Amino acid sequence: MQFTTPDMREITISDKSEACDFIKDSCKECNRKYECTGENAAFCNHMKNILVAKYGAAEGCLKESRIRHSMGVANFLFAYAKSHDWSKEETEDLYLTGLLHDIGRFEQVRLYHTFNDGKSVNHAEIGVKILFEDVLIREFIEDKQYDEIIKIAILNHNRPAIEKGLTERQLLHSKIIRDAD
């Protein structure tokens, strides 16, 4: 199968074993950095379990690399919020946004076998659809008060420019997610 990597290289993967080897070889450093440990290990593992249940084992190793990336973004955001003395709720909101910012990638790979938005769909837009129209967000957080800021930050994380007219808080979250990503 022809596959576009996150860094936009075209590779051919003939079977799952080859895909796993590629990910292991190219991502040894992130495998060490982004394990589900520390304060957020239970939540992080909960996310992995939901994604495995929703998307199954197909192309599992490729999906694992995206999970590790999202965990890395979330862990960076968690540390950022803690270091800036954000409230517990704001810290958790930012962490959750980091975990979920690329959730559309899983559907993108399932449908189009690529991480390339130009060759398929905008992964942020499909992620927002999955989270909010299909209500997957309720698997992660019951309270709806953070829905709008999570949605806006995810939609803006991969745009060439952040949309105009955002509140100061929405703009800050959008910028932080983009920088962490």
Coordinates of C-alpha atoms in Angstrom, one line a residue:
M1 CA 0.0 0.0 0.0
Q2 CA 1.2 3.5 -0.8
F3 CA 1.3 5.7 2.3
T4 CA 2.1 9.3 3.0
T5 CA 4.0 9.8 6.2
P6 CA 3.3 12.7 8.6
D7 CA 6.5 14.4 7.2
M8 CA 4.9 14.0 3.7
R9 CA 7.2 11.3 2.4
E10 CA 5.7 8.7 0.1
I11 CA 6.5 5.1 1.2
T12 CA 5.2 1.7 0.2
I13 CA 4.2 -0.7 3.0
S14 CA 3.4 -4.2 2.0
D15 CA 2.1 -5.6 5.3
K16 CA 1.4 -4.8 8.9
S17 CA 4.8 -6.1 10.1
E18 CA 6.6 -3.8 7.7
A19 CA 4.5 -0.9 9.0
C20 CA 5.3 -1.7 12.6
D21 CA 9.0 -1.9 11.8
F22 CA 8.9 1.5 10.0
I23 CA 7.2 3.2 13.0
K24 CA 9.5 1.5 15.5
D25 CA 12.6 2.5 13.6
S26 CA 11.5 6.1 12.8
C27 CA 10.0 6.9 16.2
K28 CA 12.3 5.3 18.8
E29 CA 12.8 8.7 20.5
C30 CA 9.1 9.5 20.7
N31 CA 8.4 6.0 22.0
R32 CA 10.6 6.9 25.0
K33 CA 9.2 10.4 25.5
Y34 CA 5.5 9.9 25.2
E35 CA 4.5 7.0 27.3
C36 CA 1.3 7.1 29.4
T37 CA 2.9 7.9 32.7
G38 CA 2.5 10.3 35.6
E39 CA -0.5 12.3 36.6
N40 CA -2.5 11.7 33.4
A41 CA -1.7 8.0 32.8
A42 CA -5.3 6.8 33.4
F43 CA -6.8 9.4 31.2
C44 CA -4.3 8.8 28.4
N45 CA -4.9 5.1 28.5
H46 CA -8.6 5.7 28.4
M47 CA -8.1 7.6 25.2
K48 CA -6.1 4.8 23.7
N49 CA -8.8 2.3 24.7
I50 CA -11.6 4.4 23.0
L51 CA -9.6 4.7 19.8
V52 CA -8.8 1.0 19.7
A53 CA -12.5 0.2 20.2
K54 CA -13.6 2.7 17.6
Y55 CA -11.0 2.0 14.9
G56 CA -9.8 -1.5 15.7
A57 CA -6.4 -3.0 15.0
A58 CA -6.2 -2.1 11.3
E59 CA -3.0 -0.2 10.6
G60 CA -2.5 -0.3 14.4
C61 CA 1.1 0.7 14.4
L62 CA 0.5 3.7 12.2
K63 CA -2.3 4.8 14.5
E64 CA 0.0 4.2 17.6
S65 CA 2.4 6.8 16.2
R66 CA -0.4 9.4 16.0
I67 CA -1.5 8.5 19.6
R68 CA 2.0 9.0 20.8
H69 CA 2.2 12.4 19.0
S70 CA -1.1 13.5 20.6
M71 CA 0.2 12.3 24.0
G72 CA 3.3 14.4 23.5
V73 CA 1.3 17.5 22.6
A74 CA -1.0 16.9 25.6
N75 CA 1.9 16.4 28.0
F76 CA 3.6 19.6 26.7
L77 CA 0.4 21.5 27.2
F78 CA -0.1 20.1 30.7
A79 CA 3.4 21.2 31.7
Y80 CA 2.8 24.6 30.1
A81 CA -0.5 25.1 32.0
K82 CA 1.1 23.9 35.3
S83 CA 4.1 26.2 34.9
H84 CA 1.8 29.2 34.3
D85 CA -0.4 28.4 37.3
W86 CA -3.6 27.8 35.4
S87 CA -6.5 26.4 37.3
K88 CA -7.1 22.7 37.5
E89 CA -10.1 22.9 35.1
E90 CA -8.1 25.0 32.6
T91 CA -5.2 22.7 32.8
E92 CA -7.4 19.6 32.2
D93 CA -9.2 21.4 29.3
L94 CA -5.9 22.2 27.6
Y95 CA -4.6 18.7 28.2
L96 CA -7.7 17.2 26.7
T97 CA -7.5 19.5 23.7
G98 CA -3.9 18.3 23.1
L99 CA -5.0 14.6 23.3
L100 CA -7.9 15.2 20.9
H101 CA -6.4 17.7 18.4
D102 CA -5.6 15.0 15.8
I103 CA -8.4 12.6 16.4
G104 CA -9.6 13.2 12.8
R105 CA -6.3 11.6 11.7
F106 CA -7.7 8.2 12.6
E107 CA -10.8 8.6 10.4
Q108 CA -8.6 10.1 7.7
V109 CA -6.2 7.1 7.6
R110 CA -9.1 4.7 7.8
L111 CA -10.9 6.2 4.8
Y112 CA -8.0 7.6 2.7
H113 CA -4.8 5.8 3.9
T114 CA -2.9 9.0 4.2
F115 CA -2.1 11.7 6.7
N116 CA -2.0 14.3 3.9
D117 CA -5.0 16.7 4.2
G118 CA -4.4 17.9 0.6
K119 CA -5.0 14.3 -0.7
S120 CA -8.0 13.6 1.5
V121 CA -9.9 15.7 4.0
N122 CA -9.0 18.4 6.6
H123 CA -8.3 16.2 9.6
A124 CA -9.2 19.0 12.0
E125 CA -12.7 19.4 10.5
I126 CA -13.4 15.7 10.5
G127 CA -12.1 15.5 14.0
V128 CA -14.6 18.2 15.2
K129 CA -17.4 16.3 13.4
I130 CA -16.5 13.0 15.1
L131 CA -16.1 14.7 18.5
F132 CA -19.2 17.0 18.5
E133 CA -21.7 15.8 15.9
D134 CA -21.1 12.1 16.6
V135 CA -20.7 13.0 20.3
L136 CA -17.4 11.1 21.0
I137 CA -16.4 14.0 23.2
R138 CA -18.7 12.7 25.9
E139 CA -16.5 9.7 26.2
F140 CA -13.8 12.0 27.5
I141 CA -15.6 14.8 29.4
E142 CA -19.2 15.0 30.5
D143 CA -19.3 18.8 31.1
K144 CA -20.2 20.7 28.0
Q145 CA -18.8 24.0 29.3
Y146 CA -15.4 23.4 27.5
D147 CA -16.9 22.2 24.2
E148 CA -16.7 25.5 22.3
I149 CA -13.1 26.3 23.2
I150 CA -11.9 22.7 22.4
K151 CA -13.7 22.8 19.1
I152 CA -12.2 26.2 18.1
A153 CA -8.7 25.2 19.2
I154 CA -8.9 21.9 17.2
L155 CA -10.3 23.7 14.1
N156 CA -7.5 26.3 14.2
H157 CA -4.6 24.0 15.0
N158 CA -3.8 23.3 11.3
R159 CA -5.0 26.4 9.5
P160 CA -2.6 28.7 7.8
A161 CA -3.9 31.5 10.0
I162 CA -6.1 31.5 13.1
E163 CA -9.6 32.7 12.4
K164 CA -10.5 36.3 13.3
G165 CA -13.1 37.3 15.9
L166 CA -12.1 34.9 18.7
T167 CA -12.2 35.8 22.3
E168 CA -8.9 36.3 24.1
R169 CA -9.2 32.9 25.7
Q170 CA -10.1 31.2 22.5
L171 CA -7.2 32.8 20.7
L172 CA -4.7 31.9 23.5
H173 CA -5.8 28.2 23.4
S174 CA -5.6 28.1 19.6
K175 CA -2.1 29.6 19.6
I176 CA -0.9 27.2 22.3
I177 CA -2.2 24.1 20.6
R178 CA -0.6 25.2 17.3
D179 CA 2.7 25.8 19.0
A180 CA 2.7 22.5 20.8
D181 CA 1.7 20.6 17.7

